[in-house]
Every structure is written in structure tokens, then in C-alpha cells.
Amino acid sequence: MNQFEGQPSIRWSLAGINEEGDEVYLIRGISRKLYRCPGCHGEIEIGAEHTIVQYVHRLGGTEHHHWHGRCAEELLVPELRGLKRVPAGESSQGKLEARGRRKSGQRRR
Ligand SMILES: [Zn+2]
């Protein structure tokens, strides 16, 4: 963590690999309903800017969670390897979910 902040923006998402080898994307989002942050168990209010954490599992499949930007930066980002910025347009939830489905097919043995 040096050239950039540990939070995604409108233009940039962040991508890294966690301990299990899953791809983890941090995407800036605006909440459309009330979410509960897994980091602090506090509420993320409707309309609040926050971080969507999208997992693309090594063995296929995806899942996502809604985090406070600050909680994700403090709790999640330090556990990720190879953190890099990726253009937000190439890391939309829809694209990542499609990627999870492809991987699932390719990698199953
Ligand atoms: Zn939080």
C-alpha cells in the first residue's frame, strides 16, 4: 500500500488474492438498502458510499458482501496479496460473476 489508498473509487477498483487463493475485488458502491458491515456489525445506511467486496473463488463461484470503506481498508486489505488497481468498468459485479461461472466450468476436475 503506497501508491494508492486502500479504498476503491468511481474509476478504480482494487483486486488482490486472499489466503485461500480466491480473487477479492473491492468495488465502490452506493447502498440501495440497509446493509450490515461484516467488519464492525454496524449499519451501512441507504445511499451511503461503501465498499462491495466481491469474491471470485479459486474453484469457481462468487459471493459478495457490503463493507464500510474504512472497515474493509483496515480489516481486509492487509490480508490480500498482490493488491492492484483495476479499472472499475472491468470489475463490475456482473463481469466478475460471469468470470466466476467460467472458472467453475474450466477448473472442475
Ligand atoms: Zn464497518
mmCIF file of C-alpha atoms and ligand atoms in Angstrom:
data_model
loop_
_atom_site.group_PDB
_atom_site.id
_atom_site.type_symbol
_atom_site.label_atom_id
_atom_site.label_comp_id
_atom_site.label_asym_id
_atom_site.label_seq_id
_atom_site.Cartn_x
_atom_site.Cartn_y
_atom_site.Cartn_z
ATOM 1 C CA MET A 1 0.000 0.000 0.000
ATOM 2 C CA ASN A 2 1.903 3.006 -1.166
ATOM 3 C CA GLN A 3 0.831 4.496 -4.483
ATOM 4 C CA PHE A 4 -2.858 4.477 -3.694
ATOM 5 C CA GLU A 5 -5.365 4.490 -0.905
ATOM 6 C CA GLY A 6 -6.841 1.193 0.185
ATOM 7 C CA GLN A 7 -10.301 2.197 -0.938
ATOM 8 C CA PRO A 8 -11.939 1.876 -4.333
ATOM 9 C CA SER A 9 -13.203 4.907 -6.222
ATOM 10 C CA ILE A 10 -15.583 5.537 -9.093
ATOM 11 C CA ARG A 11 -12.772 4.917 -11.579
ATOM 12 C CA TRP A 12 -10.743 2.252 -9.847
ATOM 13 C CA SER A 13 -11.480 -0.955 -8.040
ATOM 14 C CA LEU A 14 -8.868 -2.889 -6.070
ATOM 15 C CA ALA A 15 -8.033 -6.534 -6.631
ATOM 16 C CA GLY A 16 -5.959 -8.962 -4.591
ATOM 17 C CA ILE A 17 -5.677 -12.615 -3.584
ATOM 18 C CA ASN A 18 -6.624 -13.881 -0.138
ATOM 19 C CA GLU A 19 -5.156 -16.727 1.935
ATOM 20 C CA GLU A 20 -7.401 -19.308 0.251
ATOM 21 C CA GLY A 21 -6.245 -18.217 -3.191
ATOM 22 C CA ASP A 22 -9.540 -16.571 -4.072
ATOM 23 C CA GLU A 23 -9.607 -13.340 -6.036
ATOM 24 C CA VAL A 24 -11.002 -10.496 -3.960
ATOM 25 C CA TYR A 25 -12.262 -7.294 -5.567
ATOM 26 C CA LEU A 26 -13.105 -4.124 -3.717
ATOM 27 C CA ILE A 27 -15.628 -2.066 -5.636
ATOM 28 C CA ARG A 28 -17.090 1.281 -4.727
ATOM 29 C CA GLY A 29 -20.839 1.093 -4.268
ATOM 30 C CA ILE A 30 -23.830 3.134 -3.176
ATOM 31 C CA SER A 31 -26.178 1.169 -0.930
ATOM 32 C CA ARG A 32 -29.737 0.758 -2.167
ATOM 33 C CA LYS A 33 -30.878 -0.783 1.094
ATOM 34 C CA LEU A 34 -29.671 -1.125 4.641
ATOM 35 C CA TYR A 35 -26.642 -3.383 4.943
ATOM 36 C CA ARG A 36 -24.756 -4.620 7.953
ATOM 37 C CA CYS A 37 -20.985 -4.394 7.701
ATOM 38 C CA PRO A 38 -19.250 -7.749 8.431
ATOM 39 C CA GLY A 39 -16.281 -5.858 9.843
ATOM 40 C CA CYS A 40 -17.926 -3.906 12.661
ATOM 41 C CA HIS A 41 -21.515 -5.227 12.517
ATOM 42 C CA GLY A 42 -22.692 -1.649 12.192
ATOM 43 C CA GLU A 43 -25.256 -0.471 9.687
ATOM 44 C CA ILE A 44 -24.475 0.973 6.273
ATOM 45 C CA GLU A 45 -27.216 3.479 5.594
ATOM 46 C CA ILE A 46 -29.183 3.662 2.371
ATOM 47 C CA GLY A 47 -27.437 5.923 -0.109
ATOM 48 C CA ALA A 48 -24.080 5.645 1.626
ATOM 49 C CA GLU A 49 -20.867 5.216 -0.298
ATOM 50 C CA HIS A 50 -19.297 1.936 0.782
ATOM 51 C CA THR A 51 -17.165 -0.949 -0.454
ATOM 52 C CA ILE A 52 -18.589 -4.015 -2.152
ATOM 53 C CA VAL A 53 -16.251 -6.934 -1.568
ATOM 54 C CA GLN A 54 -16.671 -9.402 -4.402
ATOM 55 C CA TYR A 55 -15.018 -12.803 -4.197
ATOM 56 C CA VAL A 56 -14.251 -14.910 -7.263
ATOM 57 C CA HIS A 57 -13.438 -18.273 -5.744
ATOM 58 C CA ARG A 58 -10.462 -20.261 -6.901
ATOM 59 C CA LEU A 59 -12.677 -23.271 -7.510
ATOM 60 C CA GLY A 60 -15.432 -21.245 -9.133
ATOM 61 C CA GLY A 61 -18.413 -19.298 -7.916
ATOM 62 C CA THR A 62 -18.699 -15.826 -6.479
ATOM 63 C CA GLU A 63 -20.080 -14.092 -3.432
ATOM 64 C CA HIS A 64 -20.120 -10.527 -2.232
ATOM 65 C CA HIS A 65 -20.512 -8.557 0.962
ATOM 66 C CA HIS A 66 -21.085 -4.908 1.743
ATOM 67 C CA TRP A 67 -18.493 -3.255 3.982
ATOM 68 C CA HIS A 68 -17.827 0.208 5.293
ATOM 69 C CA GLY A 69 -14.966 1.537 3.187
ATOM 70 C CA ARG A 70 -12.855 2.135 6.241
ATOM 71 C CA CYS A 71 -13.534 -1.298 7.761
ATOM 72 C CA ALA A 72 -12.584 -3.046 4.517
ATOM 73 C CA GLU A 73 -9.432 -0.997 4.272
ATOM 74 C CA GLU A 74 -8.389 -1.775 7.824
ATOM 75 C CA LEU A 75 -9.502 -5.407 8.128
ATOM 76 C CA LEU A 76 -9.489 -6.922 4.651
ATOM 77 C CA VAL A 77 -6.881 -5.114 2.618
ATOM 78 C CA PRO A 78 -3.935 -6.059 4.881
ATOM 79 C CA GLU A 79 -4.706 -9.777 4.289
ATOM 80 C CA LEU A 80 -4.604 -9.529 0.499
ATOM 81 C CA ARG A 81 -1.576 -10.347 -1.618
ATOM 82 C CA GLY A 82 -0.681 -8.624 -4.852
ATOM 83 C CA LEU A 83 -3.115 -5.785 -4.366
ATOM 84 C CA LYS A 84 -3.520 -3.720 -7.507
ATOM 85 C CA ARG A 85 -5.827 -1.170 -9.042
ATOM 86 C CA VAL A 86 -8.119 -2.309 -11.813
ATOM 87 C CA PRO A 87 -10.434 -0.106 -13.891
ATOM 88 C CA ALA A 88 -13.870 -0.071 -12.292
ATOM 89 C CA GLY A 89 -15.509 -0.761 -15.657
ATOM 90 C CA GLU A 90 -13.681 -4.080 -15.934
ATOM 91 C CA SER A 91 -14.534 -5.204 -12.440
ATOM 92 C CA SER A 92 -18.279 -4.633 -12.328
ATOM 93 C CA GLN A 93 -20.186 -7.177 -10.274
ATOM 94 C CA GLY A 94 -21.807 -8.577 -13.397
ATOM 95 C CA LYS A 95 -18.472 -9.192 -15.094
ATOM 96 C CA LEU A 96 -16.976 -10.767 -12.000
ATOM 97 C CA GLU A 97 -19.941 -13.067 -11.553
ATOM 98 C CA ALA A 98 -19.598 -14.180 -15.168
ATOM 99 C CA ARG A 99 -15.915 -14.788 -14.514
ATOM 100 C CA GLY A 100 -16.794 -16.952 -11.517
ATOM 101 C CA ARG A 101 -19.075 -19.072 -13.663
ATOM 102 C CA ARG A 102 -16.423 -19.556 -16.335
ATOM 103 C CA LYS A 103 -13.797 -20.568 -13.839
ATOM 104 C CA SER A 104 -16.131 -23.045 -12.285
ATOM 105 C CA GLY A 105 -16.519 -24.849 -15.609
ATOM 106 C CA GLN A 106 -12.870 -24.750 -16.515
ATOM 107 C CA ARG A 107 -11.390 -25.824 -13.269
ATOM 108 C CA ARG A 108 -13.671 -28.579 -12.070
ATOM 109 C CA ARG A 109 -11.952 -31.969 -12.162
HETATM 110 ZN ZN ZN B 1 -17.962 -1.405 9.380
#
